[in-house]
Amino acid sequence: MTASNPPDITPLTDIMARLRHPEQGCKWDIAQNFATIAPYTIEEAYEVADAIDKDDMTALSDELGDLLLQVVFHSRMAEEAGHFALQNVIEGICDKMTRRHPHIFGKESHFPGWENIKADERRHHDDKSALAGVAAALPALLRAAKLQKRAARTGFDWPDSDGVYAKIYEEIEEVKEVTSQDDKEEEVGDLLFAVVNLARHMNVDPEQALRKANAKFEYRFRDMEQEAGDAFPGLSLMEKEALWQLAKTR
């Protein structure tokens, strides 16, 4: 694909227009709104990430198509309601990308920094907080990391990881002491938040780290099941632990 032969998104927008036609369209598509479609949008983004993790380019192409459909779907609903159209979305992101790369598209000789540019943009918004723009709908682990990173830029941060370790130990003790379910939830949340902070100090992406831990656990557990066969559910905890240790060596 070259600049003289750009991709044509018109067929996809035409398909969505037909699906949303109030009289001749698909009943399911017509019934949807931003809120009902949002979970699918999030799901498709994760399926894109999963295809990348698996290095499956065929699946990645397919999942990117599904994600693109979500953009077209939301844009179509917005256009029907008189808010904006897909063209506005495209123009908006083009403007944002050129504005955020003045050293490429402007007269700047050096890159002022992505976050500095975004911080300057936030100064023109009603919400002046350093935490403004961190979407509430993000996965909690990812949002915690972003909130902490934003706060750290204002100087609100431990000078080194020693303070973070101490905070984690403190939160563990508080988890041990609570008794009510509400307090347990709050203290476990504080502990998770502190662990995310440690990941940030170690320059580790907590979301990616947990994804890898999930994959490792799944691989080892499936290995245990395969090793024991149908007898696995009835094994004692000690026998299952032995299988776990065996799986760790493979």
mmCIF file of C-alpha atoms in Angstrom:
data_model
loop_
_atom_site.group_PDB
_atom_site.id
_atom_site.type_symbol
_atom_site.label_atom_id
_atom_site.label_comp_id
_atom_site.label_asym_id
_atom_site.label_seq_id
_atom_site.Cartn_x
_atom_site.Cartn_y
_atom_site.Cartn_z
ATOM 1 C CA MET A 1 0.000 0.000 0.000
ATOM 2 C CA THR A 2 1.514 3.346 -1.049
ATOM 3 C CA ALA A 3 0.588 6.974 -0.438
ATOM 4 C CA SER A 4 -0.763 7.161 -4.002
ATOM 5 C CA ASN A 5 -3.015 4.178 -3.314
ATOM 6 C CA PRO A 6 -4.405 4.776 0.195
ATOM 7 C CA PRO A 7 -6.726 2.281 1.912
ATOM 8 C CA ASP A 8 -10.428 2.847 1.272
ATOM 9 C CA ILE A 9 -12.578 2.612 4.382
ATOM 10 C CA THR A 10 -15.773 3.498 2.501
ATOM 11 C CA PRO A 11 -16.966 -0.141 2.059
ATOM 12 C CA LEU A 12 -16.842 -0.642 5.816
ATOM 13 C CA THR A 13 -18.701 2.590 6.569
ATOM 14 C CA ASP A 14 -21.320 1.639 3.970
ATOM 15 C CA ILE A 15 -21.780 -1.769 5.605
ATOM 16 C CA MET A 16 -22.268 -0.145 9.013
ATOM 17 C CA ALA A 17 -24.744 2.350 7.559
ATOM 18 C CA ARG A 18 -26.801 -0.527 6.160
ATOM 19 C CA LEU A 19 -26.645 -2.472 9.410
ATOM 20 C CA ARG A 20 -27.888 0.603 11.310
ATOM 21 C CA HIS A 21 -30.628 1.478 8.812
ATOM 22 C CA PRO A 22 -33.760 2.011 10.956
ATOM 23 C CA GLU A 23 -36.023 0.032 8.620
ATOM 24 C CA GLN A 24 -33.861 -2.349 6.616
ATOM 25 C CA GLY A 25 -30.947 -2.872 8.988
ATOM 26 C CA CYS A 26 -30.021 -5.580 11.498
ATOM 27 C CA LYS A 27 -32.197 -5.514 14.613
ATOM 28 C CA TRP A 28 -29.216 -6.226 16.887
ATOM 29 C CA ASP A 29 -27.036 -3.479 15.425
ATOM 30 C CA ILE A 30 -29.895 -0.967 15.497
ATOM 31 C CA ALA A 31 -30.557 -1.684 19.186
ATOM 32 C CA GLN A 32 -26.981 -0.946 20.270
ATOM 33 C CA ASN A 33 -25.682 2.247 21.873
ATOM 34 C CA PHE A 34 -22.300 3.514 23.085
ATOM 35 C CA ALA A 35 -22.619 1.791 26.444
ATOM 36 C CA THR A 36 -23.578 -1.620 25.050
ATOM 37 C CA ILE A 37 -20.815 -1.561 22.435
ATOM 38 C CA ALA A 38 -18.048 -0.351 24.782
ATOM 39 C CA PRO A 39 -17.368 -3.835 26.275
ATOM 40 C CA TYR A 40 -16.869 -5.235 22.772
ATOM 41 C CA THR A 41 -14.440 -2.425 21.991
ATOM 42 C CA ILE A 42 -12.381 -3.284 25.054
ATOM 43 C CA GLU A 43 -12.533 -6.997 24.252
ATOM 44 C CA GLU A 44 -11.322 -6.422 20.694
ATOM 45 C CA ALA A 45 -8.372 -4.363 21.936
ATOM 46 C CA TYR A 46 -7.341 -7.245 24.194
ATOM 47 C CA GLU A 47 -7.685 -9.710 21.326
ATOM 48 C CA VAL A 48 -5.307 -7.525 19.319
ATOM 49 C CA ALA A 49 -2.831 -7.707 22.207
ATOM 50 C CA ASP A 50 -3.293 -11.485 22.422
ATOM 51 C CA ALA A 51 -2.498 -11.910 18.712
ATOM 52 C CA ILE A 52 0.649 -9.831 19.204
ATOM 53 C CA ASP A 53 1.693 -11.946 22.202
ATOM 54 C CA LYS A 54 1.287 -15.078 20.069
ATOM 55 C CA ASP A 55 3.143 -13.457 17.143
ATOM 56 C CA ASP A 56 0.223 -14.527 14.942
ATOM 57 C CA MET A 57 0.147 -12.029 12.084
ATOM 58 C CA THR A 58 -2.881 -13.646 10.431
ATOM 59 C CA ALA A 59 -4.849 -13.297 13.655
ATOM 60 C CA LEU A 60 -3.496 -9.768 14.161
ATOM 61 C CA SER A 61 -4.801 -8.674 10.772
ATOM 62 C CA ASP A 62 -8.201 -10.160 11.601
ATOM 63 C CA GLU A 63 -8.351 -8.623 15.098
ATOM 64 C CA LEU A 64 -7.300 -5.186 13.841
ATOM 65 C CA GLY A 65 -10.230 -5.392 11.438
ATOM 66 C CA ASP A 66 -12.556 -6.155 14.348
ATOM 67 C CA LEU A 67 -11.109 -3.214 16.289
ATOM 68 C CA LEU A 68 -11.510 -0.920 13.283
ATOM 69 C CA LEU A 69 -15.145 -1.976 13.064
ATOM 70 C CA GLN A 70 -15.619 -0.750 16.629
ATOM 71 C CA VAL A 71 -14.331 2.707 15.650
ATOM 72 C CA VAL A 72 -16.693 2.790 12.679
ATOM 73 C CA PHE A 73 -19.606 1.549 14.828
ATOM 74 C CA HIS A 74 -19.158 4.249 17.480
ATOM 75 C CA SER A 75 -18.644 6.921 14.840
ATOM 76 C CA ARG A 76 -21.814 5.881 13.009
ATOM 77 C CA MET A 77 -23.889 6.092 16.188
ATOM 78 C CA ALA A 78 -22.391 9.507 16.957
ATOM 79 C CA GLU A 79 -23.188 10.736 13.456
ATOM 80 C CA GLU A 80 -26.787 9.565 13.748
ATOM 81 C CA ALA A 81 -27.089 11.526 17.008
ATOM 82 C CA GLY A 82 -25.556 14.635 15.447
ATOM 83 C CA HIS A 83 -22.383 14.608 17.570
ATOM 84 C CA PHE A 84 -19.581 13.880 15.087
ATOM 85 C CA ALA A 85 -18.747 11.633 12.142
ATOM 86 C CA LEU A 86 -15.886 9.299 11.289
ATOM 87 C CA GLN A 87 -14.222 12.077 9.295
ATOM 88 C CA ASN A 88 -14.082 14.196 12.453
ATOM 89 C CA VAL A 89 -12.415 11.305 14.271
ATOM 90 C CA ILE A 90 -9.795 10.970 11.530
ATOM 91 C CA GLU A 91 -9.166 14.704 11.354
ATOM 92 C CA GLY A 92 -8.922 14.912 15.124
ATOM 93 C CA ILE A 93 -6.268 12.207 15.460
ATOM 94 C CA CYS A 94 -4.313 13.609 12.500
ATOM 95 C CA ASP A 95 -4.288 17.034 14.159
ATOM 96 C CA LYS A 96 -3.241 15.519 17.491
ATOM 97 C CA MET A 97 -0.378 13.494 15.996
ATOM 98 C CA THR A 98 1.034 16.436 14.039
ATOM 99 C CA ARG A 99 0.691 18.690 17.090
ATOM 100 C CA ARG A 100 2.487 16.164 19.285
ATOM 101 C CA HIS A 101 5.383 15.796 16.830
ATOM 102 C CA PRO A 102 6.471 19.393 16.183
ATOM 103 C CA HIS A 103 10.017 18.217 15.427
ATOM 104 C CA ILE A 104 8.627 16.225 12.482
ATOM 105 C CA PHE A 105 5.718 18.326 11.213
ATOM 106 C CA GLY A 106 6.614 21.745 12.634
ATOM 107 C CA LYS A 107 9.577 24.031 13.045
ATOM 108 C CA GLU A 108 10.952 22.524 16.265
ATOM 109 C CA SER A 109 14.501 21.203 15.949
ATOM 110 C CA HIS A 110 14.151 18.829 18.895
ATOM 111 C CA PHE A 111 11.408 16.701 20.438
ATOM 112 C CA PRO A 112 10.045 18.468 23.549
ATOM 113 C CA GLY A 113 8.786 15.196 25.006
ATOM 114 C CA TRP A 114 5.470 13.376 24.592
ATOM 115 C CA GLU A 115 4.331 13.949 28.153
ATOM 116 C CA ASN A 116 5.331 17.628 28.104
ATOM 117 C CA ILE A 117 3.166 18.134 25.038
ATOM 118 C CA LYS A 118 0.230 16.280 26.597
ATOM 119 C CA ALA A 119 0.647 18.295 29.802
ATOM 120 C CA ASP A 120 0.479 21.485 27.754
ATOM 121 C CA GLU A 121 -2.728 20.235 26.122
ATOM 122 C CA ARG A 122 -4.267 19.550 29.540
ATOM 123 C CA ARG A 123 -3.664 23.168 30.566
ATOM 124 C CA HIS A 124 -6.313 24.151 28.036
ATOM 125 C CA HIS A 125 -8.920 21.812 29.554
ATOM 126 C CA ASP A 126 -11.289 22.528 32.456
ATOM 127 C CA ASP A 127 -9.719 19.777 34.568
ATOM 128 C CA LYS A 128 -6.263 21.110 35.463
ATOM 129 C CA SER A 129 -5.252 18.143 37.633
ATOM 130 C CA ALA A 130 -2.074 16.251 36.772
ATOM 131 C CA LEU A 131 -4.305 13.167 36.839
ATOM 132 C CA ALA A 132 -6.731 14.511 34.236
ATOM 133 C CA GLY A 133 -7.362 12.286 31.265
ATOM 134 C CA VAL A 134 -6.512 8.954 32.913
ATOM 135 C CA ALA A 135 -9.598 7.077 31.766
ATOM 136 C CA ALA A 136 -11.683 5.491 34.519
ATOM 137 C CA ALA A 137 -12.562 2.600 32.194
ATOM 138 C CA LEU A 138 -8.945 1.415 31.939
ATOM 139 C CA PRO A 139 -8.119 -1.946 33.538
ATOM 140 C CA ALA A 140 -7.463 -1.208 37.209
ATOM 141 C CA LEU A 141 -3.843 -2.387 37.082
ATOM 142 C CA LEU A 142 -3.021 -0.213 34.091
ATOM 143 C CA ARG A 143 -4.869 2.776 35.532
ATOM 144 C CA ALA A 144 -2.997 2.477 38.831
ATOM 145 C CA ALA A 145 0.314 2.624 36.981
ATOM 146 C CA LYS A 146 -0.759 5.666 34.973
ATOM 147 C CA LEU A 147 -2.049 7.518 38.039
ATOM 148 C CA GLN A 148 1.195 6.855 39.899
ATOM 149 C CA LYS A 149 3.300 7.966 36.952
ATOM 150 C CA ARG A 150 1.350 11.204 36.649
ATOM 151 C CA ALA A 151 1.653 11.892 40.387
ATOM 152 C CA ALA A 152 5.382 11.151 40.307
ATOM 153 C CA ARG A 153 5.933 13.893 37.704
ATOM 154 C CA THR A 154 4.746 16.429 40.274
ATOM 155 C CA GLY A 155 7.347 15.186 42.769
ATOM 156 C CA PHE A 156 4.912 13.066 44.777
ATOM 157 C CA ASP A 157 6.973 9.874 44.813
ATOM 158 C CA TRP A 158 9.351 7.806 46.921
ATOM 159 C CA PRO A 159 12.987 8.812 46.292
ATOM 160 C CA ASP A 160 13.910 5.136 45.829
ATOM 161 C CA SER A 161 12.369 1.676 45.979
ATOM 162 C CA ASP A 162 13.177 1.223 49.689
ATOM 163 C CA GLY A 163 10.145 3.315 50.601
ATOM 164 C CA VAL A 164 7.988 1.245 48.270
ATOM 165 C CA TYR A 165 9.116 -2.036 49.856
ATOM 166 C CA ALA A 166 8.353 -0.636 53.290
ATOM 167 C CA LYS A 167 4.905 0.407 52.099
ATOM 168 C CA ILE A 168 4.213 -3.079 50.761
ATOM 169 C CA TYR A 169 5.199 -4.682 54.069
ATOM 170 C CA GLU A 170 2.988 -2.161 55.881
ATOM 171 C CA GLU A 171 0.023 -2.997 53.645
ATOM 172 C CA ILE A 172 0.524 -6.744 54.154
ATOM 173 C CA GLU A 173 0.321 -6.266 57.911
ATOM 174 C CA GLU A 174 -2.852 -4.211 57.525
ATOM 175 C CA VAL A 175 -4.394 -6.950 55.368
ATOM 176 C CA LYS A 176 -3.665 -9.450 58.152
ATOM 177 C CA GLU A 177 -5.410 -7.301 60.768
ATOM 178 C CA VAL A 178 -8.731 -6.473 59.086
ATOM 179 C CA THR A 179 -11.816 -8.588 59.686
ATOM 180 C CA SER A 180 -14.795 -7.099 57.807
ATOM 181 C CA GLN A 181 -15.236 -7.856 54.113
ATOM 182 C CA ASP A 182 -15.264 -4.159 53.183
ATOM 183 C CA ASP A 183 -12.019 -3.569 55.051
ATOM 184 C CA LYS A 184 -10.449 -6.618 53.429
ATOM 185 C CA GLU A 185 -11.325 -5.290 49.996
ATOM 186 C CA GLU A 186 -9.897 -1.863 50.812
ATOM 187 C CA GLU A 187 -6.638 -3.167 52.264
ATOM 188 C CA VAL A 188 -6.066 -5.703 49.488
ATOM 189 C CA GLY A 189 -6.628 -2.851 47.040
ATOM 190 C CA ASP A 190 -4.010 -0.767 48.859
ATOM 191 C CA LEU A 191 -1.594 -3.708 48.720
ATOM 192 C CA LEU A 192 -2.113 -4.173 44.985
ATOM 193 C CA PHE A 193 -1.650 -0.438 44.448
ATOM 194 C CA ALA A 194 1.646 -0.559 46.352
ATOM 195 C CA VAL A 195 2.870 -3.530 44.292
ATOM 196 C CA VAL A 196 2.065 -1.620 41.090
ATOM 197 C CA ASN A 197 4.162 1.224 42.481
ATOM 198 C CA LEU A 198 7.071 -1.183 42.979
ATOM 199 C CA ALA A 199 6.735 -2.326 39.373
ATOM 200 C CA ARG A 200 6.921 1.301 38.247
ATOM 201 C CA HIS A 201 10.066 1.901 40.290
ATOM 202 C CA MET A 202 11.598 -1.212 38.707
ATOM 203 C CA ASN A 203 10.596 -0.012 35.233
ATOM 204 C CA VAL A 204 8.339 -3.042 34.806
ATOM 205 C CA ASP A 205 4.961 -2.841 33.066
ATOM 206 C CA PRO A 206 2.641 -4.396 35.704
ATOM 207 C CA GLU A 207 -0.037 -5.293 33.166
ATOM 208 C CA GLN A 208 2.449 -7.140 30.973
ATOM 209 C CA ALA A 209 4.101 -8.760 33.990
ATOM 210 C CA LEU A 210 0.765 -10.126 35.225
ATOM 211 C CA ARG A 211 -0.185 -11.288 31.721
ATOM 212 C CA LYS A 212 3.040 -13.306 31.622
ATOM 213 C CA ALA A 213 2.417 -14.657 35.120
ATOM 214 C CA ASN A 214 -1.093 -15.705 34.063
ATOM 215 C CA ALA A 215 0.299 -17.471 30.993
ATOM 216 C CA LYS A 216 2.953 -19.238 33.077
ATOM 217 C CA PHE A 217 0.385 -20.408 35.630
ATOM 218 C CA GLU A 218 -1.961 -21.639 32.902
ATOM 219 C CA TYR A 219 0.824 -23.570 31.170
ATOM 220 C CA ARG A 220 1.934 -25.256 34.389
ATOM 221 C CA PHE A 221 -1.601 -26.066 35.552
ATOM 222 C CA ARG A 222 -2.490 -27.605 32.195
ATOM 223 C CA ASP A 223 0.725 -29.632 32.408
ATOM 224 C CA MET A 224 -0.400 -30.937 35.818
ATOM 225 C CA GLU A 225 -3.785 -31.924 34.416
ATOM 226 C CA GLN A 226 -2.221 -33.686 31.457
ATOM 227 C CA GLU A 227 0.249 -35.552 33.662
ATOM 228 C CA ALA A 228 -2.439 -36.830 36.044
ATOM 229 C CA GLY A 229 -5.229 -37.314 33.533
ATOM 230 C CA ASP A 230 -8.763 -37.915 34.817
ATOM 231 C CA ALA A 231 -7.410 -38.631 38.298
ATOM 232 C CA PHE A 232 -6.274 -35.028 38.817
ATOM 233 C CA PRO A 233 -9.356 -33.659 40.683
ATOM 234 C CA GLY A 234 -9.175 -36.464 43.264
ATOM 235 C CA LEU A 235 -5.479 -36.093 44.088
ATOM 236 C CA SER A 236 -4.422 -34.779 47.469
ATOM 237 C CA LEU A 237 -2.945 -31.320 47.802
ATOM 238 C CA MET A 238 0.475 -32.886 48.424
ATOM 239 C CA GLU A 239 0.204 -34.922 45.216
ATOM 240 C CA LYS A 240 -0.856 -31.849 43.258
ATOM 241 C CA GLU A 241 2.052 -29.878 44.718
ATOM 242 C CA ALA A 242 4.411 -32.598 43.473
ATOM 243 C CA LEU A 243 2.914 -32.271 40.003
ATOM 244 C CA TRP A 244 3.302 -28.483 40.228
ATOM 245 C CA GLN A 245 6.982 -28.801 41.068
ATOM 246 C CA LEU A 246 7.389 -31.211 38.141
ATOM 247 C CA ALA A 247 5.664 -28.757 35.793
ATOM 248 C CA LYS A 248 8.056 -26.019 36.898
ATOM 249 C CA THR A 249 10.999 -28.048 35.597
ATOM 250 C CA ARG A 250 9.566 -28.324 32.068
#
